[in-house]
mmCIF file of C-alpha atoms in Angstrom:
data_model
loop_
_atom_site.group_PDB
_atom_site.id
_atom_site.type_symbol
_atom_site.label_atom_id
_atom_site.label_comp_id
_atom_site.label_asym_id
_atom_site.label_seq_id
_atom_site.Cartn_x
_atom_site.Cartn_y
_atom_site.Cartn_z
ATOM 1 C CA UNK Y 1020 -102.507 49.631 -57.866
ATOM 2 C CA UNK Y 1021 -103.076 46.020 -58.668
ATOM 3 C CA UNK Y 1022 -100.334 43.280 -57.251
ATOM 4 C CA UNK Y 1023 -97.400 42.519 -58.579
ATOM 5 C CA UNK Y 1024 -97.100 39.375 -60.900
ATOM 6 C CA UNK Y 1025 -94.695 37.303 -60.320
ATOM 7 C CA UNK Y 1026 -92.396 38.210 -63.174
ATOM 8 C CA UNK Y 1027 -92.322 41.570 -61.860
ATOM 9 C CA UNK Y 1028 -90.598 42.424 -58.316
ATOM 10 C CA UNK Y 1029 -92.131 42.145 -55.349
ATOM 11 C CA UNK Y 1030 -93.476 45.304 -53.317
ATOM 12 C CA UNK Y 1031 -91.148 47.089 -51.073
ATOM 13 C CA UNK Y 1032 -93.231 47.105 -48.072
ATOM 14 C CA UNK Y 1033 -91.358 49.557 -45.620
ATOM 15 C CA UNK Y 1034 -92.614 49.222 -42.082
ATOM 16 C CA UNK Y 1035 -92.079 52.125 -39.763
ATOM 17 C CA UNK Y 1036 -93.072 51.809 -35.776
ATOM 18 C CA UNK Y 1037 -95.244 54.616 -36.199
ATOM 19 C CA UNK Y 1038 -95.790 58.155 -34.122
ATOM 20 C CA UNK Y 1039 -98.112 60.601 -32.866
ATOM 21 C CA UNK Y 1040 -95.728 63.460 -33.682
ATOM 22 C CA UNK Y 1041 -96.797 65.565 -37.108
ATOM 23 C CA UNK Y 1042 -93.291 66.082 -38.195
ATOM 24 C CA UNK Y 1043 -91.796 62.187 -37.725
ATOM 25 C CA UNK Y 1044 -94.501 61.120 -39.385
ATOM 26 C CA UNK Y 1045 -94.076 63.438 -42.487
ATOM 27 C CA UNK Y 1046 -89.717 62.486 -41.903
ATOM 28 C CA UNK Y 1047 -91.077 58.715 -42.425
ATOM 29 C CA UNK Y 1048 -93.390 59.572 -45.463
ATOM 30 C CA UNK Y 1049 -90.511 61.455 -47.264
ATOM 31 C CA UNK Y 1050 -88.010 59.235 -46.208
ATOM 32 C CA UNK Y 1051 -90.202 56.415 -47.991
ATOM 33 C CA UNK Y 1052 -91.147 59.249 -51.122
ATOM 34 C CA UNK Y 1053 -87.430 59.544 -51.296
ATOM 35 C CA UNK Y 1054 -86.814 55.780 -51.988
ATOM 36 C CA UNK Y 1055 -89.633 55.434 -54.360
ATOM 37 C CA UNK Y 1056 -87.634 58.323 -56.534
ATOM 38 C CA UNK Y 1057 -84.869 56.714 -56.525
ATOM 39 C CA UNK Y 1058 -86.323 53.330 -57.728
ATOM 40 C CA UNK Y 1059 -89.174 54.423 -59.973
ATOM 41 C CA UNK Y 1060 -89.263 50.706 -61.195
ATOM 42 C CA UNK Y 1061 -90.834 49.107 -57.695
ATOM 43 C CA UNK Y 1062 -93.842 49.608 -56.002
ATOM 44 C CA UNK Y 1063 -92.691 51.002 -53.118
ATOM 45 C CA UNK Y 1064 -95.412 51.184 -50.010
ATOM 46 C CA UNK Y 1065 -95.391 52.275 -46.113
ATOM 47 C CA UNK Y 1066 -97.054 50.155 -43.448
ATOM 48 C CA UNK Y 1067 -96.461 50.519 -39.745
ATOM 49 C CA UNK Y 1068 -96.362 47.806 -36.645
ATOM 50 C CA UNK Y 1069 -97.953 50.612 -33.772
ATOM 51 C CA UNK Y 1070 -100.277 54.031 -33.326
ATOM 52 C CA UNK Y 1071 -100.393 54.560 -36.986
ATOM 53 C CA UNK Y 1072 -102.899 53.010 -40.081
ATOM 54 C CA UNK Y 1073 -102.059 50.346 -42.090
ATOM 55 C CA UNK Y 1074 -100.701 48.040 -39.777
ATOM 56 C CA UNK Y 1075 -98.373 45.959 -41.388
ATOM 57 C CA UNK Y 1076 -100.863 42.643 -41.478
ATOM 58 C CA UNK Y 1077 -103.881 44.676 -43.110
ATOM 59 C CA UNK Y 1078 -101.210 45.974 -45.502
ATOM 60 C CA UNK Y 1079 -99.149 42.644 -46.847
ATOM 61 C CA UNK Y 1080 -102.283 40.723 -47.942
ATOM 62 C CA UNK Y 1081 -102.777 39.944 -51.016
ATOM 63 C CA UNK Y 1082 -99.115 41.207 -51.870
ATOM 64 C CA UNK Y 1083 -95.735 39.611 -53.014
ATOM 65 C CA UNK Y 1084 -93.524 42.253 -51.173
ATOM 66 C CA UNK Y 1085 -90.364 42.152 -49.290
ATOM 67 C CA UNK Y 1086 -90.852 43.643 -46.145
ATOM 68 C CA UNK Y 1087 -87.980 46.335 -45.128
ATOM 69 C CA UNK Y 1088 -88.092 47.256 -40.966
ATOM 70 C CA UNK Y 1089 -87.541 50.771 -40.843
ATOM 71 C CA UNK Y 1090 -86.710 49.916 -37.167
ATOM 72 C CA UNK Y 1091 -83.154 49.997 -35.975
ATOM 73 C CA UNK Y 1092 -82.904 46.709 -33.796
ATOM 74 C CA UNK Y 1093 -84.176 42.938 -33.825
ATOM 75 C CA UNK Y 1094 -86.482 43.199 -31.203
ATOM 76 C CA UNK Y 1095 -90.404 42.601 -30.339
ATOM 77 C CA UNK Y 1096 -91.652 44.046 -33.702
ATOM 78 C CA UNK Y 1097 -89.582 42.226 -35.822
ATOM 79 C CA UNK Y 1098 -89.357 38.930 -34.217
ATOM 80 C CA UNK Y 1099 -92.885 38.997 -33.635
ATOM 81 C CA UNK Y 1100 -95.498 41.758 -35.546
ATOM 82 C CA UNK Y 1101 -93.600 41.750 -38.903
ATOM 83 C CA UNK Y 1102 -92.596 37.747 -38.748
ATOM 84 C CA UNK Y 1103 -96.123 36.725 -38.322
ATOM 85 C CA UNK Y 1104 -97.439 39.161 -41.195
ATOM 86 C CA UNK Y 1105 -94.986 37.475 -43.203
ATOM 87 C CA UNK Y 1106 -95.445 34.000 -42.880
ATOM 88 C CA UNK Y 1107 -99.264 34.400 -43.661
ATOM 89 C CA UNK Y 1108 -98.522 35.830 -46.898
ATOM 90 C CA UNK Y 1109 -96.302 35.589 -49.983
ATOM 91 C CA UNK Y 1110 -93.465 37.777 -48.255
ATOM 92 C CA UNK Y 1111 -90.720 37.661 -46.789
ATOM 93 C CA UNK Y 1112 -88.592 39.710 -44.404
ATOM 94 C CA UNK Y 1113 -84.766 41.656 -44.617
ATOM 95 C CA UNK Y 1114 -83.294 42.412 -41.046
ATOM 96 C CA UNK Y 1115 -83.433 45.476 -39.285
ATOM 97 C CA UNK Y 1116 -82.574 48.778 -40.642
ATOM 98 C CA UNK Y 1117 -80.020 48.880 -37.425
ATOM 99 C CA UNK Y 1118 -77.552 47.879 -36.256
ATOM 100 C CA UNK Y 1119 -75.061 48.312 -39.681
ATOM 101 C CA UNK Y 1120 -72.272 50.560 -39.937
ATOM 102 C CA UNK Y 1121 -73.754 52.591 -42.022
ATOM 103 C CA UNK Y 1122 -76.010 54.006 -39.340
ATOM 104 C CA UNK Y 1123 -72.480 54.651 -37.401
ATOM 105 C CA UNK Y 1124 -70.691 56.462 -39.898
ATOM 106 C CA UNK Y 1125 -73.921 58.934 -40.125
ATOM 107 C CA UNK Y 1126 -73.755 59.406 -36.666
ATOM 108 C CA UNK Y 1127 -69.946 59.782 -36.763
ATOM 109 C CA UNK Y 1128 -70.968 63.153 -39.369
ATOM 110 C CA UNK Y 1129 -73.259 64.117 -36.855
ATOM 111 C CA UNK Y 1130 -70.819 64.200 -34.172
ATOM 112 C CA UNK Y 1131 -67.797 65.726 -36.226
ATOM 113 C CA UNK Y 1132 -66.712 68.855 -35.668
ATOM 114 C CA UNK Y 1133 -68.595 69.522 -32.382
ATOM 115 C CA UNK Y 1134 -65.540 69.372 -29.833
ATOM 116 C CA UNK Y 1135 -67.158 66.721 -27.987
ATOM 117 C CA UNK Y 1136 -65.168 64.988 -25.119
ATOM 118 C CA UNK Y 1137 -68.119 62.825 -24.134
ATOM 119 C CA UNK Y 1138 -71.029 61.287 -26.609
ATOM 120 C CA UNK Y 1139 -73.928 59.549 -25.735
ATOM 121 C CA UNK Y 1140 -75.676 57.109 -27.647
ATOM 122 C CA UNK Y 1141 -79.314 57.355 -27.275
ATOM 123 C CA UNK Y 1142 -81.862 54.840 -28.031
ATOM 124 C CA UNK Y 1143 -85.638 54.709 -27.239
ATOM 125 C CA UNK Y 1144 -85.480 52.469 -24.695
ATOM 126 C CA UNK Y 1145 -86.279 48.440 -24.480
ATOM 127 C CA UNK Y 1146 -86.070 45.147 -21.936
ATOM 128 C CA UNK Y 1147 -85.779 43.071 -24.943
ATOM 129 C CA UNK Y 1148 -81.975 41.170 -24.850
ATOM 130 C CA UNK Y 1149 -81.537 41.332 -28.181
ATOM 131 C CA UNK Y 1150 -82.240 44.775 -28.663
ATOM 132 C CA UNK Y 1151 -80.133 45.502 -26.037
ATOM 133 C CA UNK Y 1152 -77.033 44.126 -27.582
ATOM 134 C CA UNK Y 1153 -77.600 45.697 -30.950
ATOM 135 C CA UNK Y 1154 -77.410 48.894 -28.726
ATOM 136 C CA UNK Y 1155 -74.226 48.204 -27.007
ATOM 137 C CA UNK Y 1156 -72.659 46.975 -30.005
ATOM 138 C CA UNK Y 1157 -73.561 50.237 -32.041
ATOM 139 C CA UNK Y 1158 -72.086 52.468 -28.616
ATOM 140 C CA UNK Y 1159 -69.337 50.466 -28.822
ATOM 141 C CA UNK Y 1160 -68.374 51.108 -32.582
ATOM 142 C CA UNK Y 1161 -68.862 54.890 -31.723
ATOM 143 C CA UNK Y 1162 -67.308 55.033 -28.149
ATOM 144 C CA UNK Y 1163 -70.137 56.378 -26.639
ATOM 145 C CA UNK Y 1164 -72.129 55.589 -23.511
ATOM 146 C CA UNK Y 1165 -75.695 54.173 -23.830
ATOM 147 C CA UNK Y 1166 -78.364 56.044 -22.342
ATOM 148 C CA UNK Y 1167 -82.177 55.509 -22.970
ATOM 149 C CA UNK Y 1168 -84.800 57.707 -23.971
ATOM 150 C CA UNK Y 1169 -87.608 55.815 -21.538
ATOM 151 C CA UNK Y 1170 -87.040 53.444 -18.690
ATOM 152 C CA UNK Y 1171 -85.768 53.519 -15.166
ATOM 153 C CA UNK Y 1172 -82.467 53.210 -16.026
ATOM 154 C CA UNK Y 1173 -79.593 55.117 -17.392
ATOM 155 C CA UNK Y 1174 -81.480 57.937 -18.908
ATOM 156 C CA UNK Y 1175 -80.309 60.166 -21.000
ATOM 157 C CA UNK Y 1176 -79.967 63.475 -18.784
ATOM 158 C CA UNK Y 1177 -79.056 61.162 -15.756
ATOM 159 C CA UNK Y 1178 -75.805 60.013 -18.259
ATOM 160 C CA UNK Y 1179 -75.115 63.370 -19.245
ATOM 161 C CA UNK Y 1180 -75.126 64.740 -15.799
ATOM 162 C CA UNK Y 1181 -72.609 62.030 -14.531
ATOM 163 C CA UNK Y 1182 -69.998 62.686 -17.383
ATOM 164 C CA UNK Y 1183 -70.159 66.437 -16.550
ATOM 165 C CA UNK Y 1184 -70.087 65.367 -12.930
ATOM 166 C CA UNK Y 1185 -66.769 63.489 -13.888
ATOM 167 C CA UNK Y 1186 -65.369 66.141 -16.077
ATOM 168 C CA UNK Y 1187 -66.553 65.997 -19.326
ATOM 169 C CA UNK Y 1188 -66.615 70.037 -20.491
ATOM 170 C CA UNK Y 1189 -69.102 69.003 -24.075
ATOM 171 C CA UNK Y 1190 -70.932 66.177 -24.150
ATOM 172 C CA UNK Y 1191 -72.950 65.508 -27.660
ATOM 173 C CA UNK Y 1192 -75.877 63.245 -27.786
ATOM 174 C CA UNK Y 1193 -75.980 60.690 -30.643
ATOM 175 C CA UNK Y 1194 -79.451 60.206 -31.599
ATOM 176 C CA UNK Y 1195 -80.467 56.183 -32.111
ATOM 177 C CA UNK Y 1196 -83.371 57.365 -33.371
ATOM 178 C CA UNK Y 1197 -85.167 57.589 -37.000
ATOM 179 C CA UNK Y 1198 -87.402 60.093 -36.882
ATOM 180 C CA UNK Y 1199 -88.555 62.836 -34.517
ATOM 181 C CA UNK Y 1200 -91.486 62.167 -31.611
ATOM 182 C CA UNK Y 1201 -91.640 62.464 -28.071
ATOM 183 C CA UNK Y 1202 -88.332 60.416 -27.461
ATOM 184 C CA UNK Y 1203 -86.552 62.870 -29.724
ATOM 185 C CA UNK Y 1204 -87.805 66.005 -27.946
ATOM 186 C CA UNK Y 1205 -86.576 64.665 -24.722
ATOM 187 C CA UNK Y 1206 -83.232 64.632 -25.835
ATOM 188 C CA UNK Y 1207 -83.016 68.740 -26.396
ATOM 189 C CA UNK Y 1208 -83.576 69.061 -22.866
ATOM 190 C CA UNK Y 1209 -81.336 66.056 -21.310
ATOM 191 C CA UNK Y 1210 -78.443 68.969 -21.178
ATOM 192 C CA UNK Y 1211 -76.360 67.852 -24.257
ATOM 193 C CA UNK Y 1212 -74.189 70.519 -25.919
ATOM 194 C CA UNK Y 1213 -75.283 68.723 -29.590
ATOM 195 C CA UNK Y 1214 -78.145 66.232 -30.450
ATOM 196 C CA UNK Y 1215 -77.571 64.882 -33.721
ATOM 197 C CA UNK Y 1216 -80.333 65.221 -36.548
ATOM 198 C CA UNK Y 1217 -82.666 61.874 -36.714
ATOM 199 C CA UNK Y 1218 -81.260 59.264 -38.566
ATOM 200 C CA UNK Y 1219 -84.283 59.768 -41.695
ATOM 201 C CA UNK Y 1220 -82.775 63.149 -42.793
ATOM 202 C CA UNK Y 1221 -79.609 61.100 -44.233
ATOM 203 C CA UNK Y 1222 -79.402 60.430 -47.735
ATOM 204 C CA UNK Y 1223 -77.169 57.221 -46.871
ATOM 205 C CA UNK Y 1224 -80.771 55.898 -45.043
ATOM 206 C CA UNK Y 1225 -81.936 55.387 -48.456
ATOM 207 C CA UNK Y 1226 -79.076 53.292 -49.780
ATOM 208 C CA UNK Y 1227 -79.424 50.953 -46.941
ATOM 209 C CA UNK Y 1228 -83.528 50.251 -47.169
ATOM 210 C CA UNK Y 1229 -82.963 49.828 -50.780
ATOM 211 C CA UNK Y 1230 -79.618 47.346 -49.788
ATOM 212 C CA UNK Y 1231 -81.771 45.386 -47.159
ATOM 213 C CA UNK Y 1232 -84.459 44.949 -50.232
ATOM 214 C CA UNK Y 1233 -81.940 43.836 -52.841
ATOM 215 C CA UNK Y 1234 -80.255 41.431 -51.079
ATOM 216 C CA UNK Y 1235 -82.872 39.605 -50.151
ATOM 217 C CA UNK Y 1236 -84.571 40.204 -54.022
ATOM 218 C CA UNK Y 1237 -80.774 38.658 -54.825
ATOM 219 C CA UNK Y 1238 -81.113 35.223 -52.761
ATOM 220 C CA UNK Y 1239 -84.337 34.506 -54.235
ATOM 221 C CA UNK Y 1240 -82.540 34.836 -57.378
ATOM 222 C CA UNK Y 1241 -80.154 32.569 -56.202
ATOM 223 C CA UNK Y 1242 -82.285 30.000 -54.833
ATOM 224 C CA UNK Y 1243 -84.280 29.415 -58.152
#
């Protein structure tokens, strides 16, 4: 497929982290097949910043594309993998799927119903600061505990053991994550009564990659 001109819009070039793991790779792909449905006008691709092909810099040149993060906080890829793919090319960059409300109110549905006196918000795990506040800000909005997926500290089981230690009868995990891989498994056997479903399988996902892209498609707009 040849380029985009520039009286058409620019690629959406969604950029996932990438993973070894069969089925979040194929959650990614449909998550991304899913968008492109939805918008049958763009030229909607899928690039990634680690362990999977195209990286994001082999896959931006020659394009005019808005690059989407299908990443959920502001941390090492963005600031540094996808912001120096984009300022070598004609692109430029939304934020961060995460963190929005959006991604709270699906793990809010996640949650409901389940009887839960304790929940535990569980990310993948990072030393970045920035990252680290987008994680205690999401906890925060849900009233959960933060617990990591990787790391020395506070990890996942090692939170869910202390809140049954202090009382808590069910304790549901809220899963920080987008798609299933080897963080994901680890939280089915960190002794939660519930892990929620991985952020990709919900619809509302969509709206917000295709929000990130239109805004910024918007403020061009603007700026002309």
């Amino acid at each position: 497929m040849t380029a985009p001109t520039k009286d058409r819009p620019p690629v959406l070039l969604a950029v996932a982290h990438g993973t070894r793991s069969a089925a979040g790779q194929a959650q990614i792909r449909d998550l991304v097949d899913r968008i492109a449905c939805r918008r049958p006008d763009l030229d909607v691709r899928l690039a990634y910043v680690d362990v999977q092909q195209p990286r994001v810099g082999e896959a931006i040149q020659g394009l005019r594309a808005v690059v989407v993060p299908l990443l959920l906080s502001a941390g090492y890829h963005v600031r540094v993998d996808i912001a120096e793919a984009v300022a070598a090319n004609d692109a430029v960059a939304t934020a961060p799927l995460g963190p929005d409300p959006l991604l709270v109110r699906s793990l809010e549905r996640g949650i409901a119903g389940s009887s839960a006196d304790a929940v535990v918000l569980a990310a993948a795990g990072s030393s970045d600061p920035a990252w680290r506040a987008d994680i205690a800000g999401v906890a925060a909005r849900l009233g959960a505990h933060v617990a990591y997926a990787s790391g020395a500290e506070l990890r996942v089981a090692d939170v869910v053991a202390g809140l049954r230690e202090q009382g808590a009868r069910r304790v549901a995990v809220a899963a920080y994550l987008l798609a299933e891989g080897l963080f994901y498994r680890s939280l089915h056997r960190a002794g939660a009564d519930l892990v929620t479903p991985p952020l990709c399988a919900d619809p509302a996902v969509e709206d917000l990659v295709l929000r990130r892209y239109e805004d910024v498609c918007g403020k061009q707009l603007a700026r002309r």
